[in-house]
Tab-separated table of C-alpha atoms in Angstrom:
chain	number	residue	atom	x	y	z
A	1	UNK	CA	82.111	-9.275	353.869
A	2	UNK	CA	84.766	-9.375	351.701
A	3	UNK	CA	87.637	-10.188	354.498
A	4	UNK	CA	91.049	-9.677	353.692
A	5	UNK	CA	91.668	-7.258	350.155
A	6	UNK	CA	94.783	-7.318	348.755
A	7	UNK	CA	95.553	-4.913	345.430
A	8	UNK	CA	97.318	-5.127	342.685
A	9	UNK	CA	96.701	-9.339	342.373
A	10	UNK	CA	99.873	-9.054	340.462
A	11	UNK	CA	102.945	-6.041	339.858
A	12	UNK	CA	105.577	-6.386	337.586
A	13	UNK	CA	108.750	-3.778	338.985
A	14	UNK	CA	112.096	-2.577	337.662
A	15	UNK	CA	115.105	-3.115	339.949
A	16	UNK	CA	114.951	0.075	342.323
A	17	UNK	CA	110.996	1.558	342.055
A	18	UNK	CA	109.579	1.718	345.479
A	19	UNK	CA	105.487	0.532	345.519
A	20	UNK	CA	103.195	-0.154	348.228
A	21	UNK	CA	100.980	-3.456	348.261
A	22	UNK	CA	97.787	-3.147	349.694
A	23	UNK	CA	96.079	-4.681	353.108
A	24	UNK	CA	92.595	-4.190	354.106
A	25	UNK	CA	90.186	-6.128	356.532
A	26	UNK	CA	86.841	-5.693	357.272
A	27	UNK	CA	86.416	-8.003	360.756
A	28	UNK	CA	87.653	-5.510	363.208
A	29	UNK	CA	91.178	-7.939	363.421
A	30	UNK	CA	93.387	-6.773	366.033
A	31	UNK	CA	96.704	-9.009	364.592
A	32	UNK	CA	97.583	-8.022	360.854
A	33	UNK	CA	100.806	-9.625	358.972
A	34	UNK	CA	102.585	-9.531	355.823
A	35	UNK	CA	104.007	-13.221	354.792
A	36	UNK	CA	106.117	-14.408	351.763
A	37	UNK	CA	106.098	-16.789	349.801
A	38	UNK	CA	109.366	-18.996	347.826
A	39	UNK	CA	109.334	-22.000	345.777
A	40	UNK	CA	110.648	-24.486	348.366
A	41	UNK	CA	109.678	-22.492	351.165
A	42	UNK	CA	107.772	-21.594	353.425
A	43	UNK	CA	106.087	-18.973	353.986
A	44	UNK	CA	108.043	-16.150	356.354
A	45	UNK	CA	106.805	-13.517	358.141
A	46	UNK	CA	108.154	-10.085	357.255
A	47	UNK	CA	106.266	-7.504	359.319
A	48	UNK	CA	103.050	-7.954	361.875
A	49	UNK	CA	101.173	-6.008	364.116
A	50	UNK	CA	99.011	-6.334	367.001
A	51	UNK	CA	97.258	-3.225	366.732
A	52	UNK	CA	96.362	0.594	365.116
A	53	UNK	CA	100.235	2.072	365.729
A	54	UNK	CA	102.127	-1.316	366.780
A	55	UNK	CA	104.445	-2.761	364.009
A	56	UNK	CA	107.146	-5.263	364.275
A	57	UNK	CA	109.517	-6.923	362.680
A	58	UNK	CA	109.562	-10.764	361.103
A	59	UNK	CA	111.618	-12.503	360.154
A	60	UNK	CA	112.323	-11.026	357.233
A	61	UNK	CA	111.422	-7.586	357.371
A	62	UNK	CA	114.803	-5.994	355.206
A	63	UNK	CA	113.969	-3.785	352.117
A	64	UNK	CA	109.943	-3.434	353.652
A	65	UNK	CA	108.191	-1.119	356.187
A	66	UNK	CA	105.160	-1.102	356.884
A	67	UNK	CA	102.934	1.087	359.471
A	68	UNK	CA	99.101	0.765	361.283
A	69	UNK	CA	97.732	3.792	361.131
A	70	UNK	CA	94.060	2.099	360.786
A	71	UNK	CA	92.167	-1.414	362.416
A	72	UNK	CA	91.744	-1.752	358.773
A	73	UNK	CA	94.729	-1.552	356.675
A	74	UNK	CA	98.818	-2.354	356.874
A	75	UNK	CA	100.367	-1.673	353.503
A	76	UNK	CA	103.663	-3.531	353.041
A	77	UNK	CA	105.761	-0.905	351.322
A	78	UNK	CA	109.071	-2.138	349.360
A	79	UNK	CA	111.295	0.818	349.299
A	80	UNK	CA	113.827	-0.197	346.162
A	81	UNK	CA	112.417	-3.562	344.828
A	82	UNK	CA	115.387	-6.691	344.254
A	83	UNK	CA	114.720	-9.107	342.219
A	84	UNK	CA	115.287	-11.283	345.440
A	85	UNK	CA	111.835	-9.823	346.853
A	86	UNK	CA	109.698	-11.541	343.848
A	87	UNK	CA	107.389	-13.989	345.474
A	88	UNK	CA	103.973	-13.710	346.798
A	89	UNK	CA	103.536	-12.177	349.487
A	90	UNK	CA	99.898	-13.245	351.568
A	91	UNK	CA	98.309	-10.162	354.119
A	92	UNK	CA	96.391	-11.680	356.379
A	93	UNK	CA	94.930	-10.878	359.744
A	94	UNK	CA	92.967	-12.573	362.641
A	95	UNK	CA	91.561	-11.934	366.486
A	96	UNK	CA	93.096	-11.912	369.625
A	97	UNK	CA	90.471	-14.480	370.365
A	98	UNK	CA	89.930	-16.355	367.305
A	99	UNK	CA	91.976	-19.492	366.259
A	100	UNK	CA	93.961	-19.344	362.355
A	101	UNK	CA	94.625	-16.401	360.354
A	102	UNK	CA	92.321	-15.414	357.400
A	103	UNK	CA	94.936	-14.579	354.164
A	104	UNK	CA	93.552	-12.254	351.324
A	105	UNK	CA	94.342	-14.026	347.754
A	106	UNK	CA	98.267	-12.808	347.731
A	107	UNK	CA	100.216	-10.492	344.893
A	108	UNK	CA	102.372	-11.720	342.952
A	109	UNK	CA	105.519	-9.699	342.570
A	110	UNK	CA	108.002	-9.798	339.625
A	111	UNK	CA	111.131	-7.761	339.201
A	112	UNK	CA	112.879	-7.667	336.993
B	1	UNK	CA	115.777	-20.958	363.933
B	2	UNK	CA	112.487	-22.298	364.999
B	3	UNK	CA	111.896	-25.257	362.284
B	4	UNK	CA	108.867	-27.162	361.712
B	5	UNK	CA	109.068	-29.936	358.612
B	6	UNK	CA	107.081	-31.514	356.022
B	7	UNK	CA	107.581	-34.513	354.052
B	8	UNK	CA	107.409	-32.376	350.261
B	9	UNK	CA	105.578	-35.823	348.707
B	10	UNK	CA	103.597	-35.151	346.285
B	11	UNK	CA	101.864	-38.495	347.942
B	12	UNK	CA	99.677	-40.020	344.981
B	13	UNK	CA	96.890	-42.005	346.279
B	14	UNK	CA	93.671	-43.344	344.908
B	15	UNK	CA	90.143	-41.939	345.599
B	16	UNK	CA	88.708	-43.273	348.692
B	17	UNK	CA	92.024	-44.510	350.061
B	18	UNK	CA	93.617	-43.402	353.836
B	19	UNK	CA	96.548	-40.708	353.875
B	20	UNK	CA	98.405	-39.579	356.614
B	21	UNK	CA	101.593	-37.177	356.848
B	22	UNK	CA	103.412	-35.881	359.773
B	23	UNK	CA	105.188	-33.189	360.284
B	24	UNK	CA	107.675	-32.010	363.559
B	25	UNK	CA	108.550	-28.603	365.012
B	26	UNK	CA	111.624	-28.020	366.734
B	27	UNK	CA	110.232	-25.590	369.667
B	28	UNK	CA	109.464	-27.537	372.258
B	29	UNK	CA	107.722	-24.689	373.946
B	30	UNK	CA	105.082	-24.233	371.087
B	31	UNK	CA	101.611	-23.406	371.864
B	32	UNK	CA	99.153	-24.102	368.966
B	33	UNK	CA	99.129	-26.450	365.868
B	34	UNK	CA	97.088	-25.543	362.457
B	35	UNK	CA	96.896	-27.580	360.055
B	36	UNK	CA	96.283	-25.362	356.478
B	37	UNK	CA	95.742	-26.142	353.093
B	38	UNK	CA	96.657	-24.460	350.145
B	39	UNK	CA	95.291	-25.008	346.351
B	40	UNK	CA	97.723	-24.317	343.471
B	41	UNK	CA	98.336	-20.560	343.698
B	42	UNK	CA	95.821	-19.753	346.074
B	43	UNK	CA	95.767	-18.856	349.657
B	44	UNK	CA	96.577	-20.900	352.253
B	45	UNK	CA	93.054	-21.586	354.080
B	46	UNK	CA	92.246	-23.166	357.841
B	47	UNK	CA	91.825	-26.882	357.698
B	48	UNK	CA	91.907	-27.335	361.207
B	49	UNK	CA	93.479	-26.104	364.673
B	50	UNK	CA	95.262	-29.658	366.447
B	51	UNK	CA	94.748	-30.607	369.912
B	52	UNK	CA	96.436	-32.532	373.137
B	53	UNK	CA	94.131	-35.404	372.522
B	54	UNK	CA	93.235	-35.695	369.501
B	55	UNK	CA	90.477	-33.992	366.854
B	56	UNK	CA	88.069	-35.147	364.632
B	57	UNK	CA	86.375	-33.078	361.629
B	58	UNK	CA	84.657	-34.979	359.082
B	59	UNK	CA	87.167	-37.013	357.165
B	60	UNK	CA	89.854	-35.770	358.495
B	61	UNK	CA	91.319	-36.697	361.851
B	62	UNK	CA	94.559	-34.324	363.727
B	63	UNK	CA	96.583	-35.244	366.527
B	64	UNK	CA	99.625	-33.635	368.551
B	65	UNK	CA	102.657	-35.375	369.961
B	66	UNK	CA	103.769	-33.038	372.129
B	67	UNK	CA	106.400	-35.585	374.129
B	68	UNK	CA	108.133	-36.314	370.082
B	69	UNK	CA	106.926	-32.763	368.750
B	70	UNK	CA	105.155	-33.882	366.126
B	71	UNK	CA	101.191	-33.341	364.555
B	72	UNK	CA	99.380	-35.807	362.124
B	73	UNK	CA	96.588	-35.294	359.904
B	74	UNK	CA	95.226	-38.711	358.296
B	75	UNK	CA	92.459	-38.247	355.402
B	76	UNK	CA	89.682	-40.936	354.962
B	77	UNK	CA	88.204	-41.898	352.088
B	78	UNK	CA	90.045	-39.273	350.550
B	79	UNK	CA	88.131	-37.180	347.596
B	80	UNK	CA	89.576	-36.201	344.289
B	81	UNK	CA	88.955	-32.189	346.044
B	82	UNK	CA	91.217	-32.729	349.136
B	83	UNK	CA	94.387	-32.953	346.089
B	84	UNK	CA	96.307	-30.197	347.539
B	85	UNK	CA	98.994	-28.611	350.150
B	86	UNK	CA	98.580	-29.493	353.347
B	87	UNK	CA	100.472	-27.118	355.099
B	88	UNK	CA	101.816	-27.268	358.464
B	89	UNK	CA	101.381	-24.492	361.214
B	90	UNK	CA	102.781	-23.540	364.368
B	91	UNK	CA	102.163	-21.455	366.427
B	92	UNK	CA	105.353	-20.349	369.017
B	93	UNK	CA	103.089	-17.387	370.744
B	94	UNK	CA	105.378	-14.857	369.583
B	95	UNK	CA	104.397	-11.717	367.877
B	96	UNK	CA	101.338	-11.396	366.390
B	97	UNK	CA	100.974	-15.224	367.683
B	98	UNK	CA	104.743	-15.936	365.817
B	99	UNK	CA	103.176	-18.704	363.476
B	100	UNK	CA	105.786	-20.583	361.855
B	101	UNK	CA	105.410	-23.087	359.025
B	102	UNK	CA	105.855	-25.673	357.271
B	103	UNK	CA	106.746	-25.720	353.501
B	104	UNK	CA	103.585	-27.906	352.880
B	105	UNK	CA	103.012	-31.863	352.147
B	106	UNK	CA	101.248	-31.964	348.288
B	107	UNK	CA	98.944	-33.926	347.889
B	108	UNK	CA	97.208	-35.559	344.713
B	109	UNK	CA	94.235	-37.516	344.270
B	110	UNK	CA	93.902	-39.634	341.588
B	111	UNK	CA	90.166	-40.805	339.778
């Protein structure tokens, strides 16, 4: 049981480049979320999904897109990377009747 | 903006001691409450849920005071392995269960 798997673990991008952060879970969880964590800040919600085909914006959605075509996968797309998007990104999932989210191990992104 | 406030610390505590820290939350309609633990450069992991009546899990005790809108975590007989950042997390019941994270309290257990 792999839980929540994020790839890549590390990434360096140049300003203006685009990329997709991958997130997959094998627990058949309905809810999936993307957070970013910056020094001195709490985790902030970027986008979330309550089921396949359903996504919505969180607190800091600008510059990011998501889709949820399957229950298992919830990729996060950076459209045109900016240095302000340098951060650690965590994907998380939970079942509808389960307390607490399970987090992936994170992707450390640097935009230069 | 919904806020969850924590003392960032660090709390430097000798091994075997008891340590407690609190957090306060701004949204009186918040529905559920959690403590997560985050080790350096790792993902957050659920430590325990917090119930209105208070709850205990081994050396850890969590309490909730809805009237004053604060949550506490008590660690007894602290171990070196308890060194971590403890995140207070509140569920406001919004989208994807609307979690709001505090910035965390850094705990260092010293031998």
